Amino acid sequence: MKPELLPVIGPARFRSPILLASGTCGYGLEILEAGALEGAGGLVTKATTLEPREGNRPPRIAETEYGLLNSIGLANPGVEAVIEKVLPRLEGFPCPVIVNVAGDTAGEFAEVVSRLESSGVHCGYELNVSCPNVENGGMAFGVLPRLVEEITRLARSRTARLLSVKLTPNGGDILEAAAAAEAGGADAVTVCNTFLGMKIDWRTGTAALSRGTGGYSSPALLPLVVARVWQVSRRVGIPVIASGGAWTAEAVLELMSAGARAVQVGTRVLRDPFAPARIHAKLLELVSE
Amino acid sequence: MTDCDASVKAVEQVGPGIFRIVLLAPGTARESLPGQFLMIEASPGPFPLLRRPFTVSSADRAGGTLELLFRVTGGGTGALSRLSRGDSVRVLGPLGRGWPVSDGRWLLVGGGMGAAGFPFLASRLGPHDILLGAGNAASLAWTPPGALLATEDGSAGTKGLVTCLLDRIDPFSYERIAVCGPVAMMRAVVAALPPGVRASTLVSLESRMACGWGVCGGCAVPASGGGFLRCCADGPVFEASELDWDRIEEAAP
Ligand SMILES: Cc1cc2nc3c(=O)[nH]c(=O)nc-3n(C[C@H](O)[C@H](O)[C@H](O)COP(=O)(O)OP(=O)(O)OC[C@H]3O[C@@H](n4cnc5c(N)ncnc54)[C@H](O)[C@@H]3O)c2cc1C
Ligand SMILES: Cc1cc2nc3c(=O)[nH]c(=O)nc-3n(C[C@H](O)[C@H](O)[C@H](O)COP(=O)(O)O)c2cc1C
Ligand code: FES
């Protein structure tokens, strides 16, 4: 396989196939200050919602023997503060920035996208349809293809920028959801968000996270994501962005072999903010062999 | 914030399950300030997945070394305790907001491993008094001359909790009161201090951390005005008045 090292996805062009995943690099300010953006092709921000969100009560994270559970609860300052206070600080950011968008209703997603159109700083959007949909009883939007298509179509009507729909591996049929995103006009799908997980202390019966369940990430999930990327990229004609289990350059190349045009690195960057440069250097070395 | 390969100079047991590790990391040693912490990779392999946070216990700028004092409580600290001279570990830091060192007189109140960062703080302070508490004499990780001690079993100093030493000082004679220890201990100390000195009281908190550098939101601690602060980036040293002490236990690791 000869991977594309400067991937183009929809109207956006990235500096490398390695993207920083949503929720693991904030809005990019800390990693910019650390000078750790070398190797990163692009960056996906923390989920942004219409109103500010405090996030869930602690404990919000729990480490397991082989992974990390999180239930941050989409903590963010809200779209207005992002437009006024955050995005201006990202002017001239060294790599393209994608804003991750979340909401409780389809209308909220579209409204957040509409408002963000007033800023020229970011190159596109990633719709996080893995969050619970309040209008439909709290089930994740992503498990219902009809809703995925509706959200995508509404958001598409508000922007010509890159639009990727981030799918959930939890429940529903990810292939149907991917096809629905394509039908709604998405430029790409991101496969996939964290896997639903839970940790319980069997001695006391108490859950480690305040909300009980959370999203599980781990390099051990790589084969599960490789399989989903492989299946989805055979089902849809739009590019697939892989997310999940990418810890090394070899994992990035494996996900690209499965059909991904770009690969997000998440939990690895939490542990090692300078990982993108190392992974990228190794990737270049491996592909030139 | 830099990420460096530190070389282990020494690891020694200094108490029951308590270890002291000396790392050669000249850049990090030069930059570190009292109250800041480091995220240490307990193992070069992927597991344990996250780094472990440790307060800088002392930093020798000239010699380029850093010292940590830690208690073994699980896999990560266990792995660190088994390192030996010549091994190397990755060290991310220095991280967080440390103590606002000033010239006036300070009172340091430490409980158990909470005193781990005090040697560094004390070395940069002018006049100061120290109150330390622990379960027993052996668990006092640091016993500088002149410190007032309290142990639960009475094996060193006064028998009881560190709060019983507060009667022996004049809380109004300090510019700053710095408290670090288990959440219940810090809450008790803050509650025992007269309201007039609350404004000058500082605490150093612990919480579960995934990143340690401000991006994940995992380390949320309840803020007095509602909402949350990030322990790693807004702290770990806070003005006692910034925190919601009624909800603080939620955030305890
Ligand atoms: C800012 C800060 C400074 C610290 N400084 C020191 C120090 O100087 N000396 C010292 O002995 N300890 C210190 N700690 C606590 C130390 O980080 C934990 O004891 C250590 O992470 C436990 O890891 P483990 O793998 O051995 O334990 P495990 O119990 O196996 O860890 C499981 C998970 O829980 C987390 N965890 C467990 N206990 C704590 C805790 N008390 N605080 C935060 N996370 C925890 C771990 O990081 C890990 O993710 C500090 C914590 C923080 C947040
Ligand atoms: C602490 C944390 C916060 C996250 N927050 C978000 C988020 O706000 N929006 C989102 O779409 N995904 C979020 N994710 C999921 C990641 O973007 C990524 O899809 C997932 O962690 C899998 O990739 P990884 O194995 O490389 O970590 C979060 C993950 C973690 C660990
Ligand atoms: S530990 Fe990640 S924000 Fe504090």
Short mmCIF file of N, CA and C and ligand atoms in Angstrom, two decimals, chain A residues 21-24 45-47 61 68 70 72 74 100 126 128 130 166 192-194 215-219 221 243-246 264-268 270, chain B residues 210 216, ligand 2:
data_model
loop_
_atom_site.label_atom_id
_atom_site.label_comp_id
_atom_site.label_asym_id
_atom_site.label_seq_id
_atom_site.Cartn_x
_atom_site.Cartn_y
_atom_site.Cartn_z
N ALA A 21 -7.50 13.78 17.80
CA ALA A 21 -8.91 13.45 18.00
C ALA A 21 -9.59 14.41 18.97
N SER A 22 -10.89 14.55 18.80
CA SER A 22 -11.69 15.43 19.64
C SER A 22 -11.65 15.01 21.11
N GLY A 23 -11.51 16.01 21.97
CA GLY A 23 -11.56 15.75 23.41
C GLY A 23 -10.21 15.39 24.00
N THR A 24 -9.22 15.23 23.15
CA THR A 24 -7.90 14.85 23.66
C THR A 24 -6.85 15.92 23.36
N THR A 45 -11.36 19.79 17.51
CA THR A 45 -11.53 20.40 18.83
C THR A 45 -12.42 19.55 19.74
N LYS A 46 -12.47 19.96 20.99
CA LYS A 46 -13.43 19.44 21.95
C LYS A 46 -14.84 19.69 21.40
N ALA A 47 -15.80 18.83 21.74
CA ALA A 47 -17.19 19.01 21.31
C ALA A 47 -17.67 20.41 21.71
N ILE A 61 -13.07 10.16 34.97
CA ILE A 61 -12.21 9.21 34.29
C ILE A 61 -11.89 8.05 35.24
N LEU A 68 -8.88 3.17 29.18
CA LEU A 68 -9.36 4.37 29.87
C LEU A 68 -10.85 4.53 29.63
N ASN A 70 -13.96 7.30 30.05
CA ASN A 70 -14.19 8.70 30.35
C ASN A 70 -15.66 9.03 30.21
N ILE A 72 -16.71 12.74 30.36
CA ILE A 72 -16.44 14.15 30.60
C ILE A 72 -17.76 14.93 30.54
N LEU A 74 -19.13 16.34 27.64
CA LEU A 74 -19.14 17.44 26.65
C LEU A 74 -18.94 18.81 27.30
N ASN A 100 -15.54 19.97 16.42
CA ASN A 100 -16.44 18.87 16.75
C ASN A 100 -17.71 19.48 17.34
N GLU A 126 -16.98 18.24 12.52
CA GLU A 126 -17.20 16.82 12.76
C GLU A 126 -18.44 16.73 13.64
N ASN A 128 -20.72 15.07 16.10
CA ASN A 128 -20.61 13.99 17.08
C ASN A 128 -22.01 13.45 17.37
N SER A 130 -22.81 10.73 18.48
CA SER A 130 -22.77 9.65 19.47
C SER A 130 -23.39 10.09 20.79
N LYS A 166 -19.27 11.67 12.84
CA LYS A 166 -18.55 10.72 13.68
C LYS A 166 -19.52 9.69 14.23
N CYS A 192 -14.41 5.43 14.72
CA CYS A 192 -15.68 5.69 15.33
C CYS A 192 -15.42 6.34 16.70
N ASN A 193 -16.44 6.62 17.47
CA ASN A 193 -16.28 7.16 18.82
C ASN A 193 -15.89 6.04 19.80
N THR A 194 -15.82 6.38 21.08
CA THR A 194 -15.42 5.38 22.09
C THR A 194 -16.50 4.31 22.27
N GLY A 215 -17.13 6.15 28.02
CA GLY A 215 -16.56 5.74 26.74
C GLY A 215 -15.20 5.12 26.97
N TYR A 216 -14.98 3.95 26.39
CA TYR A 216 -13.74 3.21 26.60
C TYR A 216 -12.80 3.40 25.42
N SER A 217 -11.56 3.72 25.72
CA SER A 217 -10.55 3.80 24.65
C SER A 217 -9.33 3.04 25.10
N SER A 218 -8.62 2.48 24.13
CA SER A 218 -7.45 1.67 24.44
C SER A 218 -6.78 1.24 23.15
N PRO A 219 -5.45 1.10 23.16
CA PRO A 219 -4.81 0.56 21.96
C PRO A 219 -5.30 -0.87 21.67
N LEU A 221 -8.22 -1.75 21.37
CA LEU A 221 -9.41 -1.72 20.53
C LEU A 221 -9.08 -1.66 19.04
N SER A 243 -10.82 6.52 13.82
CA SER A 243 -10.59 6.99 15.17
C SER A 243 -10.76 5.83 16.13
N GLY A 244 -9.72 5.53 16.86
CA GLY A 244 -9.80 4.46 17.86
C GLY A 244 -8.63 3.51 17.78
N GLY A 245 -7.89 3.42 18.86
CA GLY A 245 -6.84 2.41 18.97
C GLY A 245 -5.53 2.74 18.28
N ALA A 246 -5.42 3.94 17.69
CA ALA A 246 -4.17 4.27 17.00
C ALA A 246 -3.14 4.74 18.02
N GLN A 264 -7.17 9.45 13.28
CA GLN A 264 -7.10 10.30 14.48
C GLN A 264 -6.36 9.58 15.60
N VAL A 265 -5.60 10.36 16.34
CA VAL A 265 -4.90 9.83 17.50
C VAL A 265 -5.47 10.56 18.72
N GLY A 266 -5.97 9.83 19.68
CA GLY A 266 -6.65 10.43 20.82
C GLY A 266 -5.93 10.18 22.12
N THR A 267 -6.28 9.07 22.76
CA THR A 267 -5.78 8.75 24.09
C THR A 267 -4.25 8.77 24.15
N ARG A 268 -3.61 8.36 23.07
CA ARG A 268 -2.15 8.37 23.03
C ARG A 268 -1.60 9.77 23.28
N LEU A 270 -3.05 12.13 25.02
CA LEU A 270 -3.22 12.49 26.44
C LEU A 270 -1.99 12.09 27.21
N ALA B 210 -6.02 12.29 33.56
CA ALA B 210 -5.67 11.52 32.36
C ALA B 210 -4.50 12.19 31.67
N CYS B 216 -8.10 17.34 28.80
CA CYS B 216 -9.13 16.30 28.76
C CYS B 216 -10.35 16.60 29.62
C1 LIG C 2 -11.10 12.19 27.53
C2 LIG C 2 -11.77 12.00 26.20
C3 LIG C 2 -12.68 12.96 25.74
C4 LIG C 2 -13.32 12.80 24.51
N1 LIG C 2 -14.19 13.78 24.07
C5 LIG C 2 -14.78 13.66 22.84
C6 LIG C 2 -15.65 14.68 22.34
O1 LIG C 2 -15.87 15.72 22.97
N2 LIG C 2 -16.22 14.50 21.10
C7 LIG C 2 -15.97 13.38 20.35
O2 LIG C 2 -16.50 13.26 19.24
N3 LIG C 2 -15.14 12.41 20.80
C8 LIG C 2 -14.54 12.52 22.02
N4 LIG C 2 -13.68 11.52 22.46
C9 LIG C 2 -13.39 10.36 21.60
C10 LIG C 2 -12.06 10.55 20.84
O3 LIG C 2 -12.14 11.66 19.96
C11 LIG C 2 -11.70 9.29 20.02
O4 LIG C 2 -12.69 9.09 19.03
C12 LIG C 2 -11.63 8.05 20.88
O5 LIG C 2 -10.94 8.31 22.07
C13 LIG C 2 -10.96 6.87 20.17
O6 LIG C 2 -9.66 7.18 19.76
P1 LIG C 2 -8.34 6.75 20.60
O7 LIG C 2 -8.37 5.29 20.79
O8 LIG C 2 -7.20 7.21 19.73
O9 LIG C 2 -8.42 7.49 21.88
C14 LIG C 2 -13.04 11.66 23.71
C15 LIG C 2 -12.12 10.70 24.17
C16 LIG C 2 -11.47 10.86 25.39
C17 LIG C 2 -10.49 9.81 25.83
#
